[in-house]
Each structure stands twice: as structure tokens, then as C-alpha cells.
PDB file of C-alpha atoms in Angstrom:
ATOM      1  CA  ASP A   1       3.018  -1.202 -15.073  1.00  0.00           C
ATOM      2  CA  ALA A   2       5.810  -3.699 -14.605  1.00  0.00           C
ATOM      3  CA  LYS A   3       4.595  -6.973 -13.137  1.00  0.00           C
ATOM      4  CA  THR A   4       5.793  -9.062 -10.206  1.00  0.00           C
ATOM      5  CA  THR A   5       5.068 -12.718  -9.458  1.00  0.00           C
ATOM      6  CA  GLN A   6       4.973 -14.072  -5.922  1.00  0.00           C
ATOM      7  CA  PRO A   7       3.773 -17.341  -4.389  1.00  0.00           C
ATOM      8  CA  ASN A   8       0.250 -17.046  -3.016  1.00  0.00           C
ATOM      9  CA  SER A   9       1.226 -18.346   0.393  1.00  0.00           C
ATOM     10  CA  MET A  10       4.158 -19.538   2.468  1.00  0.00           C
ATOM     11  CA  GLU A  11       4.519 -21.027   5.884  1.00  0.00           C
ATOM     12  CA  SER A  12       7.399 -20.970   8.323  1.00  0.00           C
ATOM     13  CA  ASN A  13       8.180 -21.573  11.970  1.00  0.00           C
ATOM     14  CA  GLU A  14       8.817 -19.058  14.669  1.00  0.00           C
ATOM     15  CA  GLU A  15      12.456 -18.042  15.186  1.00  0.00           C
ATOM     16  CA  GLU A  16      13.492 -19.459  11.805  1.00  0.00           C
ATOM     17  CA  PRO A  17      14.591 -17.415   8.786  1.00  0.00           C
ATOM     18  CA  VAL A  18      12.062 -16.808   6.023  1.00  0.00           C
ATOM     19  CA  HIS A  19      12.913 -16.217   2.376  1.00  0.00           C
ATOM     20  CA  LEU A  20      10.114 -14.648   0.343  1.00  0.00           C
ATOM     21  CA  PRO A  21      10.782 -14.779  -3.418  1.00  0.00           C
ATOM     22  CA  CYS A  22       9.646 -12.360  -6.097  1.00  0.00           C
ATOM     23  CA  ASN A  23      10.097 -12.587  -9.857  1.00  0.00           C
ATOM     24  CA  HIS A  24      10.126  -9.425 -11.933  1.00  0.00           C
ATOM     25  CA  SER A  25      11.528 -10.413 -15.299  1.00  0.00           C
ATOM     26  CA  THR A  26      10.216  -7.271 -17.050  1.00  0.00           C
ATOM     27  CA  ILE A  27      11.981  -4.885 -14.682  1.00  0.00           C
ATOM     28  CA  SER A  28      13.518  -1.826 -16.300  1.00  0.00           C
ATOM     29  CA  GLY A  29      16.706  -0.059 -15.320  1.00  0.00           C
ATOM     30  CA  THR A  30      14.970   2.670 -13.345  1.00  0.00           C
ATOM     31  CA  ASP A  31      12.534   0.442 -11.422  1.00  0.00           C
ATOM     32  CA  TYR A  32      13.069   0.277  -7.686  1.00  0.00           C
ATOM     33  CA  ILE A  33      12.063  -2.919  -5.894  1.00  0.00           C
ATOM     34  CA  HIS A  34       9.849  -2.189  -2.915  1.00  0.00           C
ATOM     35  CA  TRP A  35       8.468  -4.527  -0.288  1.00  0.00           C
ATOM     36  CA  TYR A  36       5.479  -3.731   1.874  1.00  0.00           C
ATOM     37  CA  ARG A  37       3.550  -5.892   4.272  1.00  0.00           C
ATOM     38  CA  GLN A  38      -0.012  -5.754   5.505  1.00  0.00           C
ATOM     39  CA  LEU A  39      -0.830  -7.133   8.921  1.00  0.00           C
ATOM     40  CA  PRO A  40      -4.424  -8.200   9.563  1.00  0.00           C
ATOM     41  CA  SER A  41      -6.829  -5.254   9.724  1.00  0.00           C
ATOM     42  CA  GLN A  42      -4.068  -2.708   9.144  1.00  0.00           C
ATOM     43  CA  GLY A  43      -2.785  -0.599   6.303  1.00  0.00           C
ATOM     44  CA  PRO A  44       0.275  -1.621   4.294  1.00  0.00           C
ATOM     45  CA  GLU A  45       3.592  -0.960   6.006  1.00  0.00           C
ATOM     46  CA  TYR A  46       6.897  -0.262   4.278  1.00  0.00           C
ATOM     47  CA  VAL A  47       9.512  -2.958   4.798  1.00  0.00           C
ATOM     48  CA  ILE A  48      12.477  -2.241   2.530  1.00  0.00           C
ATOM     49  CA  HIS A  49      13.463  -1.157  -0.969  1.00  0.00           C
ATOM     50  CA  GLY A  50      16.469  -1.297  -3.270  1.00  0.00           C
ATOM     51  CA  LEU A  51      17.680  -0.717  -6.794  1.00  0.00           C
ATOM     52  CA  THR A  52      20.679  -2.935  -7.525  1.00  0.00           C
ATOM     53  CA  SER A  53      22.587  -3.723  -4.351  1.00  0.00           C
ATOM     54  CA  ASN A  54      21.437  -5.829  -1.442  1.00  0.00           C
ATOM     55  CA  VAL A  55      19.920  -3.813   1.385  1.00  0.00           C
ATOM     56  CA  ASN A  56      19.584  -4.368   5.104  1.00  0.00           C
ATOM     57  CA  ASN A  57      17.480  -2.608   7.700  1.00  0.00           C
ATOM     58  CA  ARG A  58      16.158  -3.402  11.135  1.00  0.00           C
ATOM     59  CA  MET A  59      13.139  -5.229   9.734  1.00  0.00           C
ATOM     60  CA  ALA A  60      14.601  -7.338   6.936  1.00  0.00           C
ATOM     61  CA  SER A  61      17.174  -7.823   4.201  1.00  0.00           C
ATOM     62  CA  LEU A  62      16.612  -7.555   0.479  1.00  0.00           C
ATOM     63  CA  ALA A  63      18.693  -9.703  -1.821  1.00  0.00           C
ATOM     64  CA  ILE A  64      18.559  -8.628  -5.475  1.00  0.00           C
ATOM     65  CA  ALA A  65      19.705 -10.950  -8.254  1.00  0.00           C
ATOM     66  CA  GLU A  66      22.551  -9.723 -10.410  1.00  0.00           C
ATOM     67  CA  ASP A  67      20.284  -9.448 -13.470  1.00  0.00           C
ATOM     68  CA  ARG A  68      17.616  -7.820 -11.262  1.00  0.00           C
ATOM     69  CA  LYS A  69      14.940 -10.170 -12.580  1.00  0.00           C
ATOM     70  CA  SER A  70      14.229 -11.538  -9.145  1.00  0.00           C
ATOM     71  CA  SER A  71      14.628 -10.597  -5.504  1.00  0.00           C
ATOM     72  CA  THR A  72      14.194 -12.188  -2.102  1.00  0.00           C
ATOM     73  CA  LEU A  73      12.974 -10.631   1.084  1.00  0.00           C
ATOM     74  CA  ILE A  74      14.672 -12.211   4.078  1.00  0.00           C
ATOM     75  CA  LEU A  75      13.244 -12.136   7.570  1.00  0.00           C
ATOM     76  CA  HIS A  76      16.155 -13.336   9.668  1.00  0.00           C
ATOM     77  CA  ARG A  77      14.212 -14.647  12.626  1.00  0.00           C
ATOM     78  CA  ALA A  78      10.461 -14.763  12.142  1.00  0.00           C
ATOM     79  CA  THR A  79       8.097 -14.000  14.992  1.00  0.00           C
ATOM     80  CA  LEU A  80       4.352 -14.485  15.198  1.00  0.00           C
ATOM     81  CA  ARG A  81       3.974 -10.753  14.564  1.00  0.00           C
ATOM     82  CA  ASP A  82       5.515 -11.190  11.111  1.00  0.00           C
ATOM     83  CA  ALA A  83       2.415 -13.058   9.896  1.00  0.00           C
ATOM     84  CA  ALA A  84       1.106 -10.822   7.134  1.00  0.00           C
ATOM     85  CA  VAL A  85       0.657 -10.427   3.391  1.00  0.00           C
ATOM     86  CA  TYR A  86       3.960  -9.362   1.831  1.00  0.00           C
ATOM     87  CA  TYR A  87       3.868  -7.362  -1.390  1.00  0.00           C
ATOM     88  CA  CYS A  88       6.741  -7.059  -3.842  1.00  0.00           C
ATOM     89  CA  ILE A  89       6.299  -3.951  -5.989  1.00  0.00           C
ATOM     90  CA  LEU A  90       8.231  -2.357  -8.815  1.00  0.00           C
ATOM     91  CA  HIS A  91       8.290   1.383  -8.475  1.00  0.00           C
ATOM     92  CA  LEU A  92       9.380   3.279 -11.525  1.00  0.00           C
ATOM     93  CA  TYR A  93      11.395   6.303 -10.472  1.00  0.00           C
ATOM     94  CA  GLY A  94       9.316   9.269 -11.530  1.00  0.00           C
ATOM     95  CA  ALA A  95       6.050   7.349 -11.484  1.00  0.00           C
ATOM     96  CA  GLN A  96       3.604   8.705  -9.022  1.00  0.00           C
ATOM     97  CA  LYS A  97       2.049   5.549  -7.695  1.00  0.00           C
ATOM     98  CA  LEU A  98       2.758   2.098  -6.340  1.00  0.00           C
ATOM     99  CA  VAL A  99       0.948  -0.766  -8.076  1.00  0.00           C
ATOM    100  CA  PHE A 100       0.289  -3.657  -5.700  1.00  0.00           C
ATOM    101  CA  GLY A 101       0.054  -7.288  -6.839  1.00  0.00           C
ATOM    102  CA  GLN A 102      -1.601 -10.128  -4.971  1.00  0.00           C
ATOM    103  CA  GLY A 103       1.241 -10.622  -2.490  1.00  0.00           C
ATOM    104  CA  THR A 104       2.328 -13.650  -0.444  1.00  0.00           C
ATOM    105  CA  ARG A 105       0.381 -14.573   2.654  1.00  0.00           C
ATOM    106  CA  LEU A 106       2.971 -15.611   5.249  1.00  0.00           C
ATOM    107  CA  THR A 107       1.886 -17.849   8.107  1.00  0.00           C
ATOM    108  CA  ILE A 108       4.182 -18.300  11.088  1.00  0.00           C
ATOM    109  CA  ASN A 109       3.759 -21.420  13.205  1.00  0.00           C
ATOM    110  CA  PRO A 110       4.585 -21.245  16.926  1.00  0.00           C
TER     111      PRO A 110
ATOM    112  CA  ASP B   1       0.886  10.750  17.264  1.00  0.00           C
ATOM    113  CA  THR B   2      -0.453   8.731  14.344  1.00  0.00           C
ATOM    114  CA  ALA B   3       1.352   9.706  11.133  1.00  0.00           C
ATOM    115  CA  VAL B   4      -1.600   9.154   8.763  1.00  0.00           C
ATOM    116  CA  SER B   5      -5.003   9.105  10.393  1.00  0.00           C
ATOM    117  CA  GLN B   6      -8.352   8.332   8.808  1.00  0.00           C
ATOM    118  CA  THR B   7     -11.844   8.762  10.124  1.00  0.00           C
ATOM    119  CA  PRO B   8     -14.132   6.999  10.530  1.00  0.00           C
ATOM    120  CA  LYS B   9     -12.664   3.524  10.927  1.00  0.00           C
ATOM    121  CA  TYR B  10     -15.990   1.893  10.078  1.00  0.00           C
ATOM    122  CA  LEU B  11     -18.796   3.295   7.959  1.00  0.00           C
ATOM    123  CA  VAL B  12     -22.086   1.465   7.406  1.00  0.00           C
ATOM    124  CA  THR B  13     -24.654   3.134   5.188  1.00  0.00           C
ATOM    125  CA  GLN B  14     -27.510   2.568   2.795  1.00  0.00           C
ATOM    126  CA  MET B  15     -27.342   2.579  -0.993  1.00  0.00           C
ATOM    127  CA  GLY B  16     -27.864   5.993  -2.464  1.00  0.00           C
ATOM    128  CA  ASN B  17     -26.445   7.911   0.490  1.00  0.00           C
ATOM    129  CA  ASP B  18     -23.542  10.355   0.321  1.00  0.00           C
ATOM    130  CA  LYS B  19     -20.628   9.900   2.703  1.00  0.00           C
ATOM    131  CA  SER B  20     -17.164  11.303   3.355  1.00  0.00           C
ATOM    132  CA  ILE B  21     -13.930   9.835   4.681  1.00  0.00           C
ATOM    133  CA  LYS B  22     -11.329  12.175   6.135  1.00  0.00           C
ATOM    134  CA  CYS B  23      -7.575  11.787   6.069  1.00  0.00           C
ATOM    135  CA  GLU B  24      -4.850  13.806   7.723  1.00  0.00           C
ATOM    136  CA  GLN B  25      -1.079  13.376   7.763  1.00  0.00           C
ATOM    137  CA  ASN B  26       1.315  15.065  10.168  1.00  0.00           C
ATOM    138  CA  LEU B  27       4.504  14.083   8.355  1.00  0.00           C
ATOM    139  CA  GLY B  28       4.858  17.244   6.309  1.00  0.00           C
ATOM    140  CA  HIS B  29       4.574  15.247   3.089  1.00  0.00           C
ATOM    141  CA  ASP B  30       3.633  16.864  -0.197  1.00  0.00           C
ATOM    142  CA  THR B  31       1.795  13.912  -1.732  1.00  0.00           C
ATOM    143  CA  MET B  32      -1.301  12.050  -0.578  1.00  0.00           C
ATOM    144  CA  TYR B  33      -3.174   9.091  -2.046  1.00  0.00           C
ATOM    145  CA  TRP B  34      -6.382   7.130  -1.807  1.00  0.00           C
ATOM    146  CA  TYR B  35      -6.246   3.363  -2.348  1.00  0.00           C
ATOM    147  CA  LYS B  36      -9.165   0.914  -2.426  1.00  0.00           C
ATOM    148  CA  GLN B  37      -8.902  -2.694  -1.236  1.00  0.00           C
ATOM    149  CA  ASP B  38     -11.765  -4.864  -2.447  1.00  0.00           C
ATOM    150  CA  SER B  39     -13.082  -8.136  -1.069  1.00  0.00           C
ATOM    151  CA  LYS B  40     -10.414 -10.069  -2.973  1.00  0.00           C
ATOM    152  CA  LYS B  41      -7.821  -7.983  -1.121  1.00  0.00           C
ATOM    153  CA  PHE B  42      -6.399  -6.270  -4.202  1.00  0.00           C
ATOM    154  CA  LEU B  43      -5.100  -2.784  -3.434  1.00  0.00           C
ATOM    155  CA  LYS B  44      -5.703  -0.310  -6.243  1.00  0.00           C
ATOM    156  CA  ILE B  45      -4.780   3.332  -6.400  1.00  0.00           C
ATOM    157  CA  MET B  46      -7.687   5.725  -6.898  1.00  0.00           C
ATOM    158  CA  PHE B  47      -6.246   9.225  -6.618  1.00  0.00           C
ATOM    159  CA  SER B  48      -3.022  11.044  -5.937  1.00  0.00           C
ATOM    160  CA  TYR B  49      -2.632  14.677  -4.924  1.00  0.00           C
ATOM    161  CA  ASN B  50       0.560  16.695  -4.787  1.00  0.00           C
ATOM    162  CA  ASN B  51       0.422  19.890  -2.777  1.00  0.00           C
ATOM    163  CA  LYS B  52      -3.366  20.094  -3.140  1.00  0.00           C
ATOM    164  CA  GLU B  53      -3.364  19.393  -6.880  1.00  0.00           C
ATOM    165  CA  LEU B  54      -4.741  16.239  -8.475  1.00  0.00           C
ATOM    166  CA  ILE B  55      -2.023  14.297 -10.304  1.00  0.00           C
ATOM    167  CA  ILE B  56      -3.553  10.826 -10.663  1.00  0.00           C
ATOM    168  CA  ASN B  57      -7.156   9.806 -11.256  1.00  0.00           C
ATOM    169  CA  GLU B  58      -7.312   6.107 -12.056  1.00  0.00           C
ATOM    170  CA  THR B  59     -10.610   6.087 -13.977  1.00  0.00           C
ATOM    171  CA  VAL B  60     -12.591   6.223 -10.801  1.00  0.00           C
ATOM    172  CA  PRO B  61     -16.342   6.968 -11.235  1.00  0.00           C
ATOM    173  CA  ASN B  62     -17.091  10.635 -10.834  1.00  0.00           C
ATOM    174  CA  ARG B  63     -19.289   9.789  -7.840  1.00  0.00           C
ATOM    175  CA  PHE B  64     -15.950   9.784  -6.011  1.00  0.00           C
ATOM    176  CA  SER B  65     -14.587  13.257  -5.442  1.00  0.00           C
ATOM    177  CA  PRO B  66     -11.387  13.841  -3.510  1.00  0.00           C
ATOM    178  CA  LYS B  67     -10.834  17.217  -1.903  1.00  0.00           C
ATOM    179  CA  SER B  68      -7.591  18.572  -0.531  1.00  0.00           C
ATOM    180  CA  PRO B  69      -8.090  21.741   1.519  1.00  0.00           C
ATOM    181  CA  ASP B  70      -4.374  21.824   2.307  1.00  0.00           C
ATOM    182  CA  LYS B  71      -1.460  19.498   1.743  1.00  0.00           C
ATOM    183  CA  ALA B  72      -1.955  17.781   5.099  1.00  0.00           C
ATOM    184  CA  HIS B  73      -5.520  16.721   4.322  1.00  0.00           C
ATOM    185  CA  LEU B  74      -7.115  14.646   1.588  1.00  0.00           C
ATOM    186  CA  ASN B  75     -10.771  13.815   2.043  1.00  0.00           C
ATOM    187  CA  LEU B  76     -12.834  11.441  -0.068  1.00  0.00           C
ATOM    188  CA  HIS B  77     -16.476  12.199  -0.743  1.00  0.00           C
ATOM    189  CA  ILE B  78     -18.669   9.549  -2.313  1.00  0.00           C
ATOM    190  CA  ASN B  79     -22.070  10.356  -3.806  1.00  0.00           C
ATOM    191  CA  SER B  80     -24.935   7.936  -4.449  1.00  0.00           C
ATOM    192  CA  LEU B  81     -23.247   4.975  -2.800  1.00  0.00           C
ATOM    193  CA  GLU B  82     -23.589   1.599  -4.509  1.00  0.00           C
ATOM    194  CA  LEU B  83     -23.189  -1.946  -3.213  1.00  0.00           C
ATOM    195  CA  GLY B  84     -19.952  -2.302  -5.185  1.00  0.00           C
ATOM    196  CA  ASP B  85     -18.396   0.572  -3.260  1.00  0.00           C
ATOM    197  CA  SER B  86     -18.109  -1.678  -0.212  1.00  0.00           C
ATOM    198  CA  ALA B  87     -14.388  -2.018   0.451  1.00  0.00           C
ATOM    199  CA  VAL B  88     -11.600  -0.830   2.702  1.00  0.00           C
ATOM    200  CA  TYR B  89     -10.271   2.583   1.721  1.00  0.00           C
ATOM    201  CA  PHE B  90      -6.708   3.528   2.637  1.00  0.00           C
ATOM    202  CA  CYS B  91      -5.177   6.958   2.680  1.00  0.00           C
ATOM    203  CA  ALA B  92      -1.417   7.273   2.255  1.00  0.00           C
ATOM    204  CA  SER B  93       1.243   9.948   1.989  1.00  0.00           C
ATOM    205  CA  SER B  94       4.801  10.252   0.697  1.00  0.00           C
ATOM    206  CA  PRO B  95       7.411  13.012   0.711  1.00  0.00           C
ATOM    207  CA  THR B  96       7.429  13.799  -3.001  1.00  0.00           C
ATOM    208  CA  PRO B  97       5.701  12.314  -6.016  1.00  0.00           C
ATOM    209  CA  GLY B  98       7.755  10.045  -8.177  1.00  0.00           C
ATOM    210  CA  SER B  99      10.565   9.528  -5.731  1.00  0.00           C
ATOM    211  CA  SER B 100      11.637   6.143  -4.460  1.00  0.00           C
ATOM    212  CA  GLU B 101      10.609   7.176  -0.979  1.00  0.00           C
ATOM    213  CA  LYS B 102       8.253   5.017   0.962  1.00  0.00           C
ATOM    214  CA  LEU B 103       4.535   5.499   1.414  1.00  0.00           C
ATOM    215  CA  PHE B 104       2.940   5.769   4.810  1.00  0.00           C
ATOM    216  CA  PHE B 105      -0.558   4.312   5.040  1.00  0.00           C
ATOM    217  CA  GLY B 106      -3.428   4.961   7.383  1.00  0.00           C
ATOM    218  CA  SER B 107      -5.198   2.083   9.102  1.00  0.00           C
ATOM    219  CA  GLY B 108      -8.121   2.125   6.686  1.00  0.00           C
ATOM    220  CA  THR B 109     -11.848   2.856   6.612  1.00  0.00           C
ATOM    221  CA  GLN B 110     -14.096  -0.149   6.143  1.00  0.00           C
ATOM    222  CA  LEU B 111     -17.115   0.974   4.135  1.00  0.00           C
ATOM    223  CA  SER B 112     -20.160  -1.286   4.028  1.00  0.00           C
ATOM    224  CA  VAL B 113     -23.017  -0.304   1.733  1.00  0.00           C
ATOM    225  CA  LEU B 114     -26.284  -2.118   2.486  1.00  0.00           C
TER     226      LEU B 114
END
């Protein structure tokens, strides 16, 4: 399974943008980049995914490096409810599972 | 309506007992999964079923037996519970196996084996 590397923890302030980095230098051409988050005492929740181009949705934006060896999840205006563990996952198209890493624990200060 | 629902939410039991966790999804998805999250918070896939057929078994002890009576349900039965089985178990579903589509997770079942 292709591996991702994320910082263990990050901290930000409410109403400020947050940039969560992910390195995936062993990514292959058919790997999709997925982001999930897990709020306290809840199951993981899908955030966003992409292949090559940057992606936006109502929750976040995903910026993918041109060589695809890294990506950044962008929360445009963090709220206290965004405090969670964020997982960056490579999902091989055709593979039948998601392999979670350790994730980044995001703390939001009021 | 909850998309992926698991019962019970909490399960406390003694070593050696047999217990089951139920999972149901109302999304019309073909594929369902069981994941285990241990005390270090690592999420690991255990099983995957597509349309009631087992497609992934990640070297889980055979004390764990998933059963899928129909594609909307995937239950997990655990025999002879051990202390190391204590964890949070998550059920999930997705539209089709192997696609880039997202997974929907239940809220988890916290199993404590005493």
C-alpha cells in the first residue's frame, strides 16, 4: 500500500485558514488522493478527493502538487467544529479498501 | 435517517464470551466494510463484502466471522472474546468496490472486554 506522511499535530485559530500538508512520494499514476476526518467519538467522514487537478467543495479545497508527490488540504475559515484528526489516504483505483495512516490532529483555538 | 447505523454503540463483556455487532446501510451501496480502531487510534480494515460476497479478509483471526444476509447488512460476530479485541469497530459502505467513490462510516461500536 502506498504510504502518506503527515505531521502528527497542528494548531490554528478560529476563522483563519488552515493548510494541512501530506507527502506521498511513492504515489502511482492511478492513485487517488483522499482526505477524511474523524471528529471525537465519531466515525471517519469524507472530506474531499482528487487525482491530478485541484478540487473544491463546500467543506474544503485540495491542492495537488504538479508532480503529485504532495498535496494540501485547505480549510478556508476554520471553526471549532473542524477540530479533528485529518487523514490523507492514497486510494488505488481498483483497490477495494482504504488504508489509513496516523493522520494529523488539528486543534482550533477560539 | 442515519446512512450507516451500527448497534450497539457500547458493548462491555467478559473474556470468553461471544458477541455480535450489527450494521445496516440505507444508501443502496453494494460494498460494506468492517474497520477496527485500536487504542493507538490506528484504523485498520478487517473485512470487505460486495453484494453479500467476501472480497477482503485482512488476516483477521477466525474468531471473527462477518455475515451478510443481504447487501444492506453486514454483521460481525466474535467468538471467545479476548482482552486484545477491545477497540472501536466501524462499519462502512461505498457504492462499488474499487471505485474512487467515498466511504460512508457508521459512528462506531466501542467494545470493552474485561
